[in-house]
Coordinates of C-alpha atoms in Angstrom, one line a residue:
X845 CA 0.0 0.0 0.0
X846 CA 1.5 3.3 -0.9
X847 CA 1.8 6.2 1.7
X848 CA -0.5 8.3 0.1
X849 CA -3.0 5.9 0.2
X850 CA -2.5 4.9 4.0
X851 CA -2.6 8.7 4.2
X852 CA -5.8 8.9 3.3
X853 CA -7.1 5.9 5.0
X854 CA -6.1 7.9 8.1
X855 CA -8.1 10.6 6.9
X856 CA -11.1 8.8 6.7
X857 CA -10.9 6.9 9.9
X858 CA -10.9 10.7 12.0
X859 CA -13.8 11.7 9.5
X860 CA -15.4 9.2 10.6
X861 CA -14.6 9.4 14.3
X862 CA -15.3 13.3 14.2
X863 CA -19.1 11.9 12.9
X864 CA -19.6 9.5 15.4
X865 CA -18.5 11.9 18.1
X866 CA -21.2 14.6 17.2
X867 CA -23.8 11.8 17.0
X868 CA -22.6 10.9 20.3
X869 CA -23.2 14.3 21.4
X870 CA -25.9 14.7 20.1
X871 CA -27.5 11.5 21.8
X872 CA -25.9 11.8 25.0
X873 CA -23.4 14.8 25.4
X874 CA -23.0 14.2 29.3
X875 CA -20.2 12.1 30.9
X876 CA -20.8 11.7 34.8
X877 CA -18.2 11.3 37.3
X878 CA -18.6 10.8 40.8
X879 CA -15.1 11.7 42.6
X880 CA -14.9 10.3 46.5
X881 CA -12.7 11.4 48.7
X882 CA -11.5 13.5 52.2
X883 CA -11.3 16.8 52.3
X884 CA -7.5 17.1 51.5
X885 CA -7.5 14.5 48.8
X886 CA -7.0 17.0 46.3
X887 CA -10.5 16.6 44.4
X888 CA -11.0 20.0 42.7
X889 CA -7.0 20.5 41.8
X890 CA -7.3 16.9 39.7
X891 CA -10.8 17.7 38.2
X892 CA -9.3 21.0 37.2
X893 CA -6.3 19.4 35.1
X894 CA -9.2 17.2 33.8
X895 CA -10.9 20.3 32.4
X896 CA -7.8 22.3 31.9
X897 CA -8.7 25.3 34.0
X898 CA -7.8 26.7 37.1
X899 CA -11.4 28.3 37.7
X900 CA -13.4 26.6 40.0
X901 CA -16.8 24.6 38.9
X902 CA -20.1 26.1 39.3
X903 CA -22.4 24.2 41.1
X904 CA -26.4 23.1 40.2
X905 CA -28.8 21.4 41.9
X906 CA -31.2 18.3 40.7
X907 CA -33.5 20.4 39.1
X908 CA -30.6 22.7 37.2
X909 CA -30.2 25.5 39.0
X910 CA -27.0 27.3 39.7
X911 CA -26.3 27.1 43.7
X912 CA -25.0 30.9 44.8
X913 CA -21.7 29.4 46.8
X914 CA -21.9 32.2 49.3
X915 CA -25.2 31.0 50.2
X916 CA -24.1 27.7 51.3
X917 CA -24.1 26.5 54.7
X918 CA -20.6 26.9 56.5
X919 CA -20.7 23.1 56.9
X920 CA -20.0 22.9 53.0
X921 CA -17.0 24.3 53.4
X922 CA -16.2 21.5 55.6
X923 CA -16.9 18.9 52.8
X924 CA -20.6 18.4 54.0
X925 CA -22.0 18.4 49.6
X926 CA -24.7 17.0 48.4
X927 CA -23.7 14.0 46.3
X928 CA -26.8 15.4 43.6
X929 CA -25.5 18.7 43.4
X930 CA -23.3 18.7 39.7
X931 CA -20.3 20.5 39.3
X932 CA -19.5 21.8 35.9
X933 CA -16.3 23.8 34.7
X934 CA -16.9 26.2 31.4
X935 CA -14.0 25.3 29.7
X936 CA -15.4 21.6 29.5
X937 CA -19.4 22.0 29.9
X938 CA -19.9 18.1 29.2
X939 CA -18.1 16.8 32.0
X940 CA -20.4 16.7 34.7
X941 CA -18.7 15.8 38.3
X942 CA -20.4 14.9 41.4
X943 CA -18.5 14.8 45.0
X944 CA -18.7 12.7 48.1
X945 CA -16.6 13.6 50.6
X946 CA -15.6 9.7 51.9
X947 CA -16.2 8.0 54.6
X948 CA -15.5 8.0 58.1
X949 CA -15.2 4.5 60.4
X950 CA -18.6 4.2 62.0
X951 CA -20.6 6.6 60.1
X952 CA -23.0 4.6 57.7
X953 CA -24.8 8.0 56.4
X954 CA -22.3 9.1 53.2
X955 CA -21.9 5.1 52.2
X956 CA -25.5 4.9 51.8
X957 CA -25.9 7.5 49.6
X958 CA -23.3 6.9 47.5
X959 CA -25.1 3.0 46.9
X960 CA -28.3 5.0 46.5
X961 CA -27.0 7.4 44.3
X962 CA -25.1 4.5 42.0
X963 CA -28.3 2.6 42.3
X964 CA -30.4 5.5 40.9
X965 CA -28.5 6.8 38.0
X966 CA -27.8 2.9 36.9
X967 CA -31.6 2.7 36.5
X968 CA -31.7 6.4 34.8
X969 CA -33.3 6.1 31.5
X970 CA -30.8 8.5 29.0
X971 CA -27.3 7.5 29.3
X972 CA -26.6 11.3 30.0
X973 CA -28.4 10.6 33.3
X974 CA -26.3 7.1 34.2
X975 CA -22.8 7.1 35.9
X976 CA -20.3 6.4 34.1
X977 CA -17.2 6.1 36.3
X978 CA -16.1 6.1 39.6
X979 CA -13.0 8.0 41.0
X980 CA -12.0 7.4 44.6
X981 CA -9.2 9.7 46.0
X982 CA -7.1 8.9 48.5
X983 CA -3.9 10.9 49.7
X984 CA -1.1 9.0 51.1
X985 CA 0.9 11.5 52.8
X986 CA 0.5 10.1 56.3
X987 CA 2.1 6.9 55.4
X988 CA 1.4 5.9 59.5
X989 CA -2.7 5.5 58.2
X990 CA -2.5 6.1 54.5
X991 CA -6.0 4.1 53.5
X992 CA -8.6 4.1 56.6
X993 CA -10.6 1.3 57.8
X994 CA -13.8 3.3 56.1
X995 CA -12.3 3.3 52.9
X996 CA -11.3 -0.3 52.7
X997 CA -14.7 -1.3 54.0
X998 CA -16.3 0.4 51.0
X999 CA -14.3 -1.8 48.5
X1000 CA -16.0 -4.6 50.6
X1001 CA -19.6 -3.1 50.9
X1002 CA -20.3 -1.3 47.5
X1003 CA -20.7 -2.9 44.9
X1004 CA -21.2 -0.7 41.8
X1005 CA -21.9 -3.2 38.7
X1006 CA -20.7 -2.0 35.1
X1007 CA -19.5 1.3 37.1
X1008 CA -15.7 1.0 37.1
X1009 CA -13.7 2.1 40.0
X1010 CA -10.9 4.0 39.6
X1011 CA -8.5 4.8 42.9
X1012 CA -6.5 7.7 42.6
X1013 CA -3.5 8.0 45.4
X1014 CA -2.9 11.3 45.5
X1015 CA 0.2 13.1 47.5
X1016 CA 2.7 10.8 46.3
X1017 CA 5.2 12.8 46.5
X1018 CA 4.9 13.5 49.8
X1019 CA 6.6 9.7 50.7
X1020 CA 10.0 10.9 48.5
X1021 CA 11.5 11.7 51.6
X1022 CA 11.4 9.4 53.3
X1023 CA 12.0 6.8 50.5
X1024 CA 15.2 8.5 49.6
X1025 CA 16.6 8.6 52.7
X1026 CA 16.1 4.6 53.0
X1027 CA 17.9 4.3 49.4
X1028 CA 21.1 6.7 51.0
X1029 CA 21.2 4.4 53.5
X1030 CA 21.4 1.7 51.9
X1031 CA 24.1 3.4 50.2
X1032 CA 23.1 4.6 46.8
X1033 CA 24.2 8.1 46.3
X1034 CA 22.3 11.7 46.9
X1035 CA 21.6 12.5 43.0
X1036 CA 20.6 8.8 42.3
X1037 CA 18.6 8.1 45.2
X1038 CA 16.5 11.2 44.3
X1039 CA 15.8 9.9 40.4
X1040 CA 15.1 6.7 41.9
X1041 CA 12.7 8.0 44.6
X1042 CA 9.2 8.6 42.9
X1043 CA 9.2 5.2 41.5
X1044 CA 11.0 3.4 44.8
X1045 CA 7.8 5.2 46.7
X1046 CA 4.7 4.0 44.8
X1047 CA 6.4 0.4 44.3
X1048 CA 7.0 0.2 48.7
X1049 CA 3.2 2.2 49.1
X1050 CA 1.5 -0.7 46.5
X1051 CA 3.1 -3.3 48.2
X1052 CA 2.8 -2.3 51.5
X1053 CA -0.8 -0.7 51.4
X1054 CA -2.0 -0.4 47.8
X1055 CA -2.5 -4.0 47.6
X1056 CA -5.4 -4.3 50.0
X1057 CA -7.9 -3.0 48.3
X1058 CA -7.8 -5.9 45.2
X1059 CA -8.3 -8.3 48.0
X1060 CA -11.6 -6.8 48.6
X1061 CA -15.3 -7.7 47.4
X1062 CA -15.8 -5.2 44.9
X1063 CA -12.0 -4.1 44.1
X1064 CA -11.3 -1.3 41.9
X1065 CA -10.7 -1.9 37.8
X1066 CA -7.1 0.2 38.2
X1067 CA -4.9 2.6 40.0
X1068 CA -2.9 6.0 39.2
X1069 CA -0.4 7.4 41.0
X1070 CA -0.8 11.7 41.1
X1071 CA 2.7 13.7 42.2
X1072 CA 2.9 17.3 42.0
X1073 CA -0.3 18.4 41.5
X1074 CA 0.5 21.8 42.3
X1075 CA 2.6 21.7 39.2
X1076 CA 0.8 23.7 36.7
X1077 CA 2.6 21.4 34.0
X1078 CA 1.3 18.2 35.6
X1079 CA -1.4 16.4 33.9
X1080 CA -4.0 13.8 34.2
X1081 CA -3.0 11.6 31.0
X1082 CA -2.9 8.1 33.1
X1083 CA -6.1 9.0 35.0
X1084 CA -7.6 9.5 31.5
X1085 CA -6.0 6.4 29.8
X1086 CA -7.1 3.6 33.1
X1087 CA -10.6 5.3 32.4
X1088 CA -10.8 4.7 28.9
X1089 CA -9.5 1.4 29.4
X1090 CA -12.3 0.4 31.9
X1091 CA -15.3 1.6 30.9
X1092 CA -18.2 -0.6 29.9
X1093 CA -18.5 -0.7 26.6
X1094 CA -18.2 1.1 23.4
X1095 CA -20.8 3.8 23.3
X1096 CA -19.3 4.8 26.7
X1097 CA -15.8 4.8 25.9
X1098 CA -16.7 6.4 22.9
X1099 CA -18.7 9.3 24.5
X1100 CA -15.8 9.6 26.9
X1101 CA -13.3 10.1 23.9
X1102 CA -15.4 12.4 22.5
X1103 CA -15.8 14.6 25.7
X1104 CA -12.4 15.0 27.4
X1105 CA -10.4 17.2 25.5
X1106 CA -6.7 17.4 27.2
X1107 CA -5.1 14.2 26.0
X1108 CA -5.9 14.4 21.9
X1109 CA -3.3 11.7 21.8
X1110 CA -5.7 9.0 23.4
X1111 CA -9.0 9.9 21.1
X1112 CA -6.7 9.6 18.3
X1113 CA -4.8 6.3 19.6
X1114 CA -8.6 4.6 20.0
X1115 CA -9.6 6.1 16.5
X1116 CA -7.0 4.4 15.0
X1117 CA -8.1 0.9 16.3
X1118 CA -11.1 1.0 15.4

């Protein structure tokens, strides 16, 4: 086959994609995320590299009204949301987010409304109105209690059917330290020990900790790693790969090509396959 002619081939497999994505839109144009996590996971900052911005979402209620944030009760600011309420950036309008702020060991209150609220959307009509994925943050920073009792229990309690989980440690970074004073010890040298850090620390975290949660009921379909999020430069290209990876089926993954926008490398890699 001559270039020009795989050339043009290539051309007419994005046509074709760039159709199938409007239809898509057309049909659906929502993806829905719920993100769990504590207060200091460092939710917004990832969903925000998701939607390349640094604003901050608005937020609507059920019926699709924009909440005025000053209005809130304080206890919001505390990470008391309402798990119906959807967040929307405006640089990516059809990414539509909702939050949970975790769980806490003997409190049953959030769990159940995150199974009611999976329950619910997985019997919604329009796929605009189902969930599509799951994202559970959980910083590891305090390496002493880095996943709680509460969290593993909901890996054993909630089961979420063709909703794929997706746990996101975040604060990796914050275990370099110590792992590269370990690797000095053991006598590797200053400049090495640092390269070799980020990578010793997620490889001693998974074993040590990280593992758990695959032993579990209802484990989750992947894992990512986020360092740096402070890091304007940092970006959320593994978060976005495990997800396509893990969703469902076609039309989903499809609809989830078509909606995120800051890793054009993975829409085009899938449009390629197909």
């Amino acid at each position: 086959m001559s270039l020009s002619n795989t050339k043009f081939q290539g051309a007419g497999v994005m046509e074709r994609q760039r159709k199938r994505a409007k239809n898509l839109r057309e049909l659906t144009g929502r993806f829905r995320v719920l993100i769990i996590g504590r207060a200091n996971a460092g939710k917004t900052t990832i969903l925000q590299r998701v939607c390349n911005t640094t604003e901050q979402p608005k937020i609507f209620n059920r019926e699709g009204h924009e909440i005025d944030l000053s209005q809130l009760n304080p206890n919001a600011e505390r990470g008391e949301h309402n798990i119906e309420n959807e967040m929307i950036f405006e640089s990516n309008k059809a990414f539509v987010f909702h939050d949970s702020r975790g769980f806490e060991a003997g409190r049953r209150s959030e769990l159940d409304k995150v199974k009611d609220f999976v329950q619910k959307h997985s019997m919604e009509t329009y796929l605009r109105d189902h969930l599509h994925v799951i994202w559970y943050c959980i910083p590891i920073n305090d390496e002493a209690r880095p996943i709680t009792r509460a969290e593993l229990d909901f890996f054993d309690e909630c089961g979420t059917g063709r909703v794929p989980i997706i746990v996101l440690f975040t604060k990796a970074d914050m275990l370099d330290a110590q792992t590269m004073e370990l690797l000095v010890n053991a006598g590797m040298d200053v400049e090495d020990a640092e390269i070799r850090a980020p990578e010793e620390s997620e490889a001693r975290f998974q074993k040590n900790f990280g593992h758990q949660l695959y032993k579990k009921k209802y484990p989750p379909k992947g894992h990512v790693y986020f360092r740096d999020m402070q890091n304007p430069t940092s970006d959320c290209g593994e978060l976005l790969s495990k997800t396509a990876a893990n969703l469902s089926d076609d039309t989903i993954l499809q609809l989830f090509l078509t909606v995120q926008k800051t890793f054009m490398s993975l829409s085009i890699e899938y449009a390629i396959r197909r």
